[in-house]
Amino acid sequence: MKAVIPAAGLGTRFLPIAKAVPKEMLPLGDKPVIHYVVAEAAAAGFDEILIILSKGKECIMQYFTPNPDLESHLEAAGKQAALEEVRRVSAMARIEYAYQEKMRGLGDAVKIGREFIGDDPVFAVLLGDTVMQHSSPLDRMASAWKTLSKPSVCLEPCPEERVSRYGVAGGREIGEGLFDLTELVEKPAVSKAPRLESRNGSPLPYHAFAARYLFTPEIFDCLENTPAGFAGEIQLTDAMEQLRQKTGMLGVTWPGKRLDIGSPAGLIEAAQALGI
Ligand code: UTP
């Protein structure tokens, strides 16, 4: 199965280092953040991957591309463990790359995947700057697709004071950790933020999108129909709301935790959470 990993953003919260080192290449232990994202996708069976890059972020490509000179050097030096480690990085998945010319937002980045996805009935999107602790929601999302044939978004509880920073979902619980979504809103004011409801109709805490999505290719037409909004950005959430209206959309919770390394504090928190 295929996955798209957007990693083209400017990473302004990580300036000045993001001038030279993409935030997706910052280290968690001895591996860059995006290594964990690719490993997660591949482990869930999404091992044909398109990484969306922008100019100056080519070291992401360099990281995953085999380096024969380095490999023969390690071989000659008898550094077998390092050699195997280096080879494992390139063997995790089949990776292609595409460029986002202008940073027109996440929706625009996903749109670039259209040709790569082709006629595949379903594909995953994983944000390149977010690592999942404990487990990935992708297995649950894929099995929800198998039984209900609906696209899905991963959800996690969101404190009220952060609701206006994320995409937020409203919907009804239809199974353990599974919701039929009725509304998707990007960065709502608290007064307008939708809520999930449990099976007995009681309101649950606010839930925000958690960086993992399972889409049908209809999302591409929805993205084409989504006008650029604030700062010329194409909001993925707006296209998701259109897709929901056409085909329905599920929300999936999972026992893990999202570690967003988009800011210096987030990266430190992630390293602590992973114990590295
Ligand atoms: P963010 O919104 O966190 O990324 O996108 P950003 O714009 O790079 O960050 P700041 O706000 O300037 O600090 C989440 C993921 O989507 C990618 C980013 O690279 C990141 O992995 N992205 C975002 C794109 O690929 N293209 C975009 O236009 C925007």
JSON list of C-alpha atoms in Angstrom, two decimals, residues 15 19 21 39 93 98 118 127 135 190 216 232 247 251 266:
[
{"chain": "A", "resi": 15, "resn": "LEU", "atom": "CA", "xyz": [14.54, 28.82, 12.84]},
{"chain": "A", "resi": 19, "resn": "LYS", "atom": "CA", "xyz": [17.55, 27.27, 7.52]},
{"chain": "A", "resi": 21, "resn": "VAL", "atom": "CA", "xyz": [18.61, 21.35, 8.72]},
{"chain": "A", "resi": 39, "resn": "ALA", "atom": "CA", "xyz": [9.34, 2.95, 9.77]},
{"chain": "A", "resi": 93, "resn": "ALA", "atom": "CA", "xyz": [10.47, 1.13, 2.08]},
{"chain": "A", "resi": 98, "resn": "ALA", "atom": "CA", "xyz": [8.28, 15.12, -5.27]},
{"chain": "A", "resi": 118, "resn": "GLY", "atom": "CA", "xyz": [-3.03, 6.66, -9.18]},
{"chain": "A", "resi": 127, "resn": "LEU", "atom": "CA", "xyz": [2.94, 14.16, 8.79]},
{"chain": "A", "resi": 135, "resn": "SER", "atom": "CA", "xyz": [1.87, 2.26, 18.82]},
{"chain": "A", "resi": 190, "resn": "VAL", "atom": "CA", "xyz": [-13.99, 27.11, 21.46]},
{"chain": "A", "resi": 216, "resn": "THR", "atom": "CA", "xyz": [-9.51, 7.50, -0.82]},
{"chain": "A", "resi": 232, "resn": "GLY", "atom": "CA", "xyz": [-2.80, 31.47, 0.54]},
{"chain": "A", "resi": 247, "resn": "THR", "atom": "CA", "xyz": [-18.36, 9.25, 1.38]},
{"chain": "A", "resi": 251, "resn": "GLY", "atom": "CA", "xyz": [-12.45, 9.04, 13.46]},
{"chain": "A", "resi": 266, "resn": "GLY", "atom": "CA", "xyz": [8.03, 19.38, 21.27]}
]
